[in-house]
Every structure is written in structure tokens, then in C-alpha cells.
Amino acid sequence: PVFVLGSFVVSCSAKVARFPRPGESLAAETVTIEPGGKGLNQAIMARRLGAAVEGLLAVGDDLAAAFAPPALERAGLPQSMLVRLDGATGSGIGFTDAGGETCLAVASGANLALTAAHVRQRTPAIADAALVTAQFEIGDAPIEAAFTLARQAATLTLLNPSPFRPIPAAILALTSILIINETEARGLAAALGREQDEATDPDRFARELGPALLKHGPRLVVLTRGAAGAVAVTADAPAIVQAGFPVEAIDSLGAGDAFATTLGVRLAMGLALPEALRDAAAAGALTTTRHGVFEALPTADAIALMSG
Ligand code: ADP
């Protein structure tokens, strides 16, 4: 099984001709409410790849929490992933204008109330997993606790430090697979006192920032580069460059979650790195071809069709 430790966020987005001005109320074309969050997205992706999924997603005791059980049910995920805490469920509110530009504000709510103790209650599920994945819409303490348990069981761990904050040394040391986009790579380069070019130039990433990050714990570091694909760096082999699959991209939401989860699940299944990267890039590309995330995350069949 795959154990996903992450966030649950209900997002409410309004499609408008233009953004409202301060003090103005505006008629929206549509307003949609969708359950998401990087944790839920990764869990859905892992399930669509055919993996058995367990994990931990926190909700509050408000109305928004009611979106969680049917979302899990619809995705074929176990209700046991949910932990109910006091206070607000993670929620976001955003606008998309006619040009496709978005602005968004998110209150993390219950996601930040997840503790190491909640994680330790799931010790058997973590010990049983082939892969433990986490992202940064939750606090450091539960991630460190989960990765510590994973390490004790020799289980693969995957970290996608998004949205970016500096990665505590203890977490990086317990991370097997680190997946970062250009923004996160720039943040890590700055934290290590290295040049920004090492994050944005794929050759310099492969020669400099990537190997520097490997020294802090991970045995695989992958830089994702949107339509340009990805670069993977390991200690014992030359860097692997994975081209992006050419697609008609309409909405990049969820592409990073699809890529990271697919790479982790495929590696945990025993696939070799080049094949796993190819599947991950196909999953990321396919996710950009549809609006939203729930409907956009691809199935294993769709990935196989594109990846060949
Ligand atoms: P994030 O969403 O975290 O910023 P990226 O935008 O780098 O991550 O996307 C993750 C992966 O998804 C990329 O490495 C690439 O393989 C795939 N991808 C994303 N956008 C596109 C696109 N427009 N065309 C093809 N593949 C894409």
C-alpha cells in the first residue's frame, strides 16, 4: 500500500470577467466548490494507478468537513484516512479572470493541527506501506514522525516541499525521493547559499544543486520543469533528462501532484527509474489537458497509452 500524509482543502472558485476591485461586488459567471488539497490529490492519483491507499487527512468540525467523506468515497479511498479535529477545515477561495489568470487565498485550518501523535496512531499502516508521501500543506512535526516510522520499516519516503518553506535537516535526511519544481529549487538553492542558476538551468541543476541535495539525505532528487519535463539526479548514475510530452495544456493544477505520486508509486512497484520518470511525465502532462484536478488526474490505462 501507499500511505499519503497530507492536506485536505475545500476550494471555492469564481469565474469572473475581471477581478473585483476593493469594496466592489461583482457578478460571477460560475462559482464552483471542489474538495482538493495536495494530500487528497496524491491519494486519488495513487488509487488511479491501482495502488491500495491509506493515509492521514485532517478535517475540522465545520460545514466544509462534510465534503470529505463523499470525495473519498467517489475516489475509492478509505474513510479511515480522515481525522476529525476541532476548528475549521482547510479552505481556499479564488478568482479566475477571462484571461485565465487566478488569485487565491487559503486558510490551512485543520491541516496545520495534525500532530506527530496523530501519525503515531497509524504506525501499523505506515510500517505496512511500500511508500510514504508528504507535501508541505501540513506542519513539519507529523512529516518527521511519519518519515521516522517509515525509515524504521525501511519504507521509501517521498517529499514534495510545496508550497515551499525551508526543509528541516531532519526531514531531508529521512527523505528517499525529493521532488521539486523550479520555485522550490530556487528556495533550496537560496537556503544552501548556492546560485539561483543552479535551480533554473537543468545542466547546472544536474551538476551542482542536485548532487548538493543528495548529500543531505535523498537518494533521488527530481526537478520538474513544467512543459519542459524533468531532470533526475542520483548518486550512482548520470542524470536522466525526461522530456515533457507534447499536449494541449489548459490548466496545470495538479500536474505536480500527478507527477510526484506516479514517480513514487512506480518506483515502489519496482520499476526502473527511466520508466518510472516516463510514466510520471505522462501523468503530469495528461493532468494539464483537463480542467480541475479530480476529473483531470489520469488512470493507469491513460498513462500507459501515452507513455508507451
Ligand atoms: P508544479 O505543478 O509542481 O509546478 P510542474 O509544472 O513542473 O510542477 O509539472 C510537473 C510535471 O508535469 C512536469 O515535470 C511535466 O512532466 C508535467 N507537465 C506540467 N505541465 C506540462 C505541460 N504544459 N506539458 C507537458 N507536461 C507538463
Coordinates of C-alpha atoms and ligand atoms in Angstrom, one line a residue:
P1 CA 0.0 0.0 0.0
V2 CA 0.8 3.7 -0.3
F3 CA 0.5 5.9 2.8
V4 CA -0.4 9.5 1.9
L5 CA 0.2 12.1 4.7
G6 CA -1.2 15.4 3.6
S7 CA -3.8 18.1 3.3
F8 CA -7.5 18.3 2.6
V9 CA -8.7 21.7 1.3
V10 CA -12.1 22.7 0.1
S11 CA -11.7 25.3 -2.6
C12 CA -14.3 27.7 -3.8
S13 CA -13.5 29.4 -7.1
A14 CA -15.4 32.1 -9.0
K15 CA -15.1 32.6 -12.7
V16 CA -15.2 36.4 -13.4
A17 CA -14.7 38.6 -16.4
R18 CA -12.2 40.6 -14.4
F19 CA -11.1 40.6 -10.7
P20 CA -13.3 42.7 -8.4
R21 CA -11.9 45.9 -7.1
P22 CA -11.6 46.6 -3.3
G23 CA -15.1 47.3 -2.0
E24 CA -16.8 46.1 -5.2
S25 CA -19.2 43.1 -5.5
L26 CA -19.3 41.6 -8.9
A27 CA -21.5 39.1 -10.7
A28 CA -19.6 35.8 -11.3
E29 CA -20.2 33.5 -14.3
T30 CA -19.9 30.5 -12.1
V31 CA -18.9 29.6 -8.6
T32 CA -17.6 26.0 -8.1
I33 CA -16.7 24.2 -4.9
E34 CA -14.3 21.3 -5.1
P35 CA -12.5 19.2 -2.5
G36 CA -8.8 19.1 -3.1
G37 CA -5.5 19.8 -1.4
K38 CA -2.2 18.1 -2.2
G39 CA -2.8 15.2 0.1
L40 CA -6.2 14.3 -1.3
N41 CA -4.8 14.8 -4.9
Q42 CA -1.9 12.4 -4.2
A43 CA -4.2 9.9 -2.7
I44 CA -6.5 10.0 -5.7
M45 CA -3.6 9.7 -8.1
A46 CA -2.2 6.7 -6.2
R47 CA -5.6 5.0 -6.3
R48 CA -6.0 5.6 -10.1
L49 CA -2.6 3.9 -10.5
G50 CA -4.2 0.8 -8.9
A51 CA -2.4 1.1 -5.5
A52 CA -4.1 0.3 -2.2
V53 CA -4.1 3.7 -0.3
E54 CA -4.0 4.5 3.3
G55 CA -3.1 7.8 5.0
L56 CA -4.0 10.8 7.0
L57 CA -6.0 13.8 6.0
A58 CA -7.3 16.2 8.6
V59 CA -10.7 18.0 8.5
G60 CA -12.3 20.3 11.1
D61 CA -15.8 20.3 12.6
D62 CA -17.4 22.8 10.2
L63 CA -19.7 22.5 7.2
A64 CA -16.7 22.2 4.8
A65 CA -15.7 18.9 6.5
A66 CA -18.8 17.3 5.0
F67 CA -17.2 17.4 1.6
A68 CA -14.5 14.9 2.7
P69 CA -16.4 11.6 3.1
P70 CA -18.2 11.7 -0.3
A71 CA -14.9 12.8 -2.0
L72 CA -13.1 9.8 -0.6
E73 CA -16.0 7.5 -1.5
R74 CA -16.1 8.8 -5.1
A75 CA -12.3 8.3 -5.4
G76 CA -12.3 4.8 -3.9
L77 CA -10.3 5.8 -0.9
P78 CA -10.9 4.5 2.7
Q79 CA -12.8 6.7 5.2
S80 CA -10.1 5.6 7.7
M81 CA -7.8 8.3 6.2
L82 CA -9.8 11.0 7.8
V83 CA -9.0 12.5 11.2
R84 CA -11.6 14.9 12.6
L85 CA -10.2 17.9 14.6
D86 CA -11.8 20.9 16.3
G87 CA -12.0 24.1 14.3
A88 CA -12.1 24.9 10.6
T89 CA -11.4 22.6 7.7
G90 CA -8.7 23.8 5.3
S91 CA -10.4 26.1 2.8
G92 CA -9.5 28.3 -0.1
I93 CA -11.2 31.0 -2.1
G94 CA -10.1 32.2 -5.5
F95 CA -11.0 34.0 -8.7
T96 CA -10.2 33.2 -12.3
D97 CA -10.5 36.0 -14.8
A98 CA -11.3 35.8 -18.6
G99 CA -7.6 35.6 -19.4
G100 CA -7.2 32.5 -17.2
E101 CA -5.2 34.5 -14.5
T102 CA -6.0 33.3 -11.0
C103 CA -5.7 34.8 -7.5
L104 CA -6.2 32.6 -4.4
A105 CA -6.2 32.7 -0.6
V106 CA -6.0 29.6 1.5
A107 CA -6.6 29.1 5.2
S108 CA -4.9 25.8 6.2
G109 CA -7.2 25.2 9.2
A110 CA -7.2 21.6 10.5
N111 CA -4.2 20.7 8.2
L112 CA -1.8 22.6 10.5
A113 CA -3.4 20.9 13.6
L114 CA -2.2 17.5 12.5
T115 CA 0.4 16.3 15.1
A116 CA 3.1 13.6 15.4
A117 CA 0.7 11.9 17.8
H118 CA -1.9 11.5 15.1
V119 CA 0.7 10.0 12.9
R120 CA 1.9 7.6 15.5
Q121 CA -1.6 6.2 15.9
R122 CA -1.2 5.0 12.3
T123 CA 2.1 3.2 13.0
P124 CA 0.9 -0.2 11.6
A125 CA -0.3 1.3 8.3
I126 CA 3.0 3.2 7.9
A127 CA 5.0 0.1 8.7
D128 CA 2.9 -1.8 6.2
A129 CA 3.3 0.7 3.3
A130 CA 5.7 0.4 0.4
L131 CA 5.8 4.2 0.1
V132 CA 5.0 7.2 2.4
T133 CA 4.4 10.5 0.7
A134 CA 4.1 14.0 2.1
Q135 CA 3.8 17.6 0.9
F136 CA 4.1 21.0 2.7
E137 CA 0.4 21.9 3.3
I138 CA 0.9 20.4 6.8
G139 CA 3.4 21.1 9.5
D140 CA 6.9 19.6 9.9
A141 CA 6.2 17.5 13.1
P142 CA 3.8 15.0 11.5
I143 CA 6.1 14.6 8.5
E144 CA 9.1 14.0 10.6
A145 CA 7.2 11.4 12.7
A146 CA 5.9 9.6 9.6
F147 CA 9.3 9.5 7.9
T148 CA 10.9 8.3 11.1
L149 CA 8.5 5.4 11.3
A150 CA 9.0 4.7 7.6
R151 CA 12.8 4.7 7.9
Q152 CA 12.5 2.2 10.8
A153 CA 10.5 -0.1 8.5
A154 CA 12.9 0.6 5.5
T155 CA 10.0 2.1 3.6
L156 CA 10.5 4.5 0.7
T157 CA 9.6 8.1 1.5
L158 CA 8.7 10.9 -0.9
L159 CA 8.7 14.6 -0.2
N160 CA 7.2 17.4 -2.4
P161 CA 8.0 20.6 -0.4
S162 CA 5.1 22.6 -1.8
P163 CA 4.2 25.3 -1.1
F164 CA 7.8 26.0 -0.4
R165 CA 9.4 26.5 3.1
P166 CA 12.9 25.6 4.1
I167 CA 13.1 21.8 4.7
P168 CA 14.3 20.9 8.2
A169 CA 17.5 18.9 8.1
A170 CA 15.9 16.0 10.0
I171 CA 13.2 15.7 7.4
L172 CA 15.6 15.9 4.4
A173 CA 17.8 13.3 6.0
L174 CA 14.7 10.9 6.1
T175 CA 13.6 11.6 2.6
S176 CA 14.3 9.0 -0.1
I177 CA 12.8 10.8 -3.1
L178 CA 12.8 14.6 -3.2
I179 CA 10.6 16.2 -6.0
I180 CA 10.8 20.0 -6.5
N181 CA 9.7 22.4 -9.2
E182 CA 11.7 25.5 -10.2
T183 CA 10.3 27.7 -7.4
E184 CA 11.1 25.1 -4.8
A185 CA 14.6 24.6 -6.3
R186 CA 15.3 28.3 -6.1
G187 CA 14.2 28.3 -2.4
L188 CA 16.5 25.4 -1.7
A189 CA 19.4 26.9 -3.6
A190 CA 19.0 30.1 -1.5
A191 CA 18.8 28.1 1.7
L192 CA 22.1 26.3 0.8
G193 CA 23.8 29.6 -0.2
R194 CA 24.0 28.4 -3.8
E195 CA 23.5 30.3 -7.1
Q196 CA 19.9 30.7 -8.4
D197 CA 21.1 29.5 -11.9
E198 CA 21.6 26.0 -10.4
A199 CA 17.8 25.8 -9.9
T200 CA 16.7 27.1 -13.3
D201 CA 19.4 25.8 -15.7
P202 CA 18.9 22.0 -16.0
D203 CA 22.5 21.3 -16.7
R204 CA 23.7 23.2 -13.7
F205 CA 21.0 21.5 -11.6
A206 CA 22.3 18.1 -12.7
R207 CA 25.9 19.0 -12.0
E208 CA 25.6 21.3 -8.9
L209 CA 22.3 21.7 -6.9
G210 CA 21.1 18.2 -7.5
P211 CA 24.3 16.5 -6.2
A212 CA 24.5 19.0 -3.3
L213 CA 20.9 18.0 -2.2
L214 CA 21.8 14.3 -2.4
K215 CA 24.5 14.9 0.3
H216 CA 21.7 15.8 2.7
G217 CA 19.8 12.5 2.6
P218 CA 17.7 11.8 -0.6
R219 CA 18.9 9.1 -2.9
L220 CA 16.9 10.6 -5.8
V221 CA 16.3 14.3 -6.5
V222 CA 14.0 15.3 -9.3
L223 CA 13.5 18.8 -10.7
T224 CA 10.2 19.3 -12.6
R225 CA 10.1 21.9 -15.3
G226 CA 6.5 22.2 -16.5
A227 CA 6.1 21.6 -20.2
A228 CA 9.9 21.1 -20.5
G229 CA 9.7 17.9 -18.4
A230 CA 12.1 16.8 -15.6
V231 CA 15.7 16.1 -14.6
A232 CA 16.5 13.3 -12.2
V233 CA 19.8 13.1 -10.3
T234 CA 21.1 10.1 -8.3
A235 CA 24.5 9.5 -6.7
D236 CA 25.4 6.4 -8.7
A237 CA 24.4 7.2 -12.3
P238 CA 24.4 10.1 -14.8
A239 CA 21.5 12.5 -14.6
I240 CA 18.4 11.4 -16.6
V241 CA 16.6 14.0 -18.7
Q242 CA 12.9 13.3 -19.2
A243 CA 11.3 15.4 -22.0
G244 CA 7.8 16.8 -21.5
F245 CA 5.1 15.0 -23.5
P246 CA 3.6 17.5 -26.0
V247 CA 0.0 18.1 -25.0
E248 CA -2.6 20.9 -25.4
A249 CA -2.4 22.2 -21.8
I250 CA -5.4 24.1 -20.5
D251 CA -4.9 24.0 -16.7
S252 CA -1.7 23.0 -14.9
L253 CA -3.4 22.5 -11.5
G254 CA -2.5 19.1 -10.0
A255 CA 0.3 18.3 -12.6
G256 CA 2.9 18.3 -9.8
D257 CA 0.8 16.1 -7.6
A258 CA 0.3 13.6 -10.5
F259 CA 4.0 13.6 -11.4
A260 CA 5.3 13.1 -7.9
T261 CA 2.8 10.4 -6.9
T262 CA 3.3 8.4 -10.2
L263 CA 7.0 8.5 -9.8
G264 CA 6.9 7.3 -6.2
V265 CA 4.3 4.6 -6.8
R266 CA 6.1 3.2 -9.9
L267 CA 9.4 3.1 -8.1
A268 CA 7.8 1.4 -5.1
M269 CA 6.4 -1.2 -7.5
G270 CA 10.0 -1.9 -8.6
L271 CA 10.0 -0.1 -12.0
A272 CA 13.4 1.2 -13.1
L273 CA 14.0 5.0 -12.8
P274 CA 13.8 5.8 -16.6
E275 CA 10.5 4.0 -17.0
A276 CA 9.0 5.5 -13.8
L277 CA 10.0 9.0 -14.9
R278 CA 8.4 8.5 -18.2
D279 CA 5.1 7.4 -16.6
A280 CA 5.3 10.4 -14.2
A281 CA 5.8 12.8 -17.1
A282 CA 2.9 11.3 -18.9
A283 CA 0.7 11.6 -15.8
G284 CA 1.7 15.3 -15.3
A285 CA 1.1 16.1 -19.0
L286 CA -2.3 14.3 -19.0
T287 CA -3.4 16.3 -15.9
T288 CA -2.9 19.6 -17.7
T289 CA -5.3 18.6 -20.5
R290 CA -8.5 18.9 -18.4
H291 CA -9.8 21.5 -16.0
G292 CA -9.8 21.0 -12.3
V293 CA -8.0 18.1 -10.5
F294 CA -10.4 15.4 -9.5
E295 CA -11.5 14.8 -13.1
A296 CA -8.1 15.6 -14.6
L297 CA -5.9 13.1 -12.7
P298 CA -5.3 10.2 -15.2
T299 CA -5.8 6.5 -14.9
A300 CA -3.1 3.9 -15.2
D301 CA -4.5 3.0 -18.7
A302 CA -4.3 6.6 -19.9
I303 CA -0.7 6.8 -18.7
A304 CA 0.3 3.6 -20.3
L305 CA -1.3 4.7 -23.6
M306 CA 0.8 7.9 -23.6
S307 CA 4.0 6.6 -22.1
G308 CA 4.0 3.5 -24.4
Ligands
ADP1 P1 4.2 22.0 -10.4 O1 2.8 21.9 -10.8 O2 4.6 21.4 -9.1 O3 4.8 23.4 -10.6 P2 5.3 21.3 -13.0 O4 4.6 22.4 -13.5 O5 6.8 21.2 -13.2 O6 5.0 21.1 -11.4 O7 4.7 20.0 -13.6 C1 5.0 18.7 -13.1 C2 5.3 17.8 -14.3 O8 4.1 17.6 -15.1 C3 6.4 18.3 -15.3 O9 7.7 17.8 -14.9 C4 5.9 17.7 -16.6 O10 6.4 16.3 -16.8 C5 4.4 17.6 -16.5 N1 3.8 18.9 -17.1 C6 3.4 20.0 -16.5 N2 3.0 20.9 -17.4 C7 3.1 20.4 -18.6 C8 2.8 20.8 -19.9 N3 2.3 22.0 -20.2 N4 3.0 20.0 -20.9 C9 3.5 18.7 -20.7 N5 3.9 18.3 -19.5 C10 3.6 19.1 -18.4

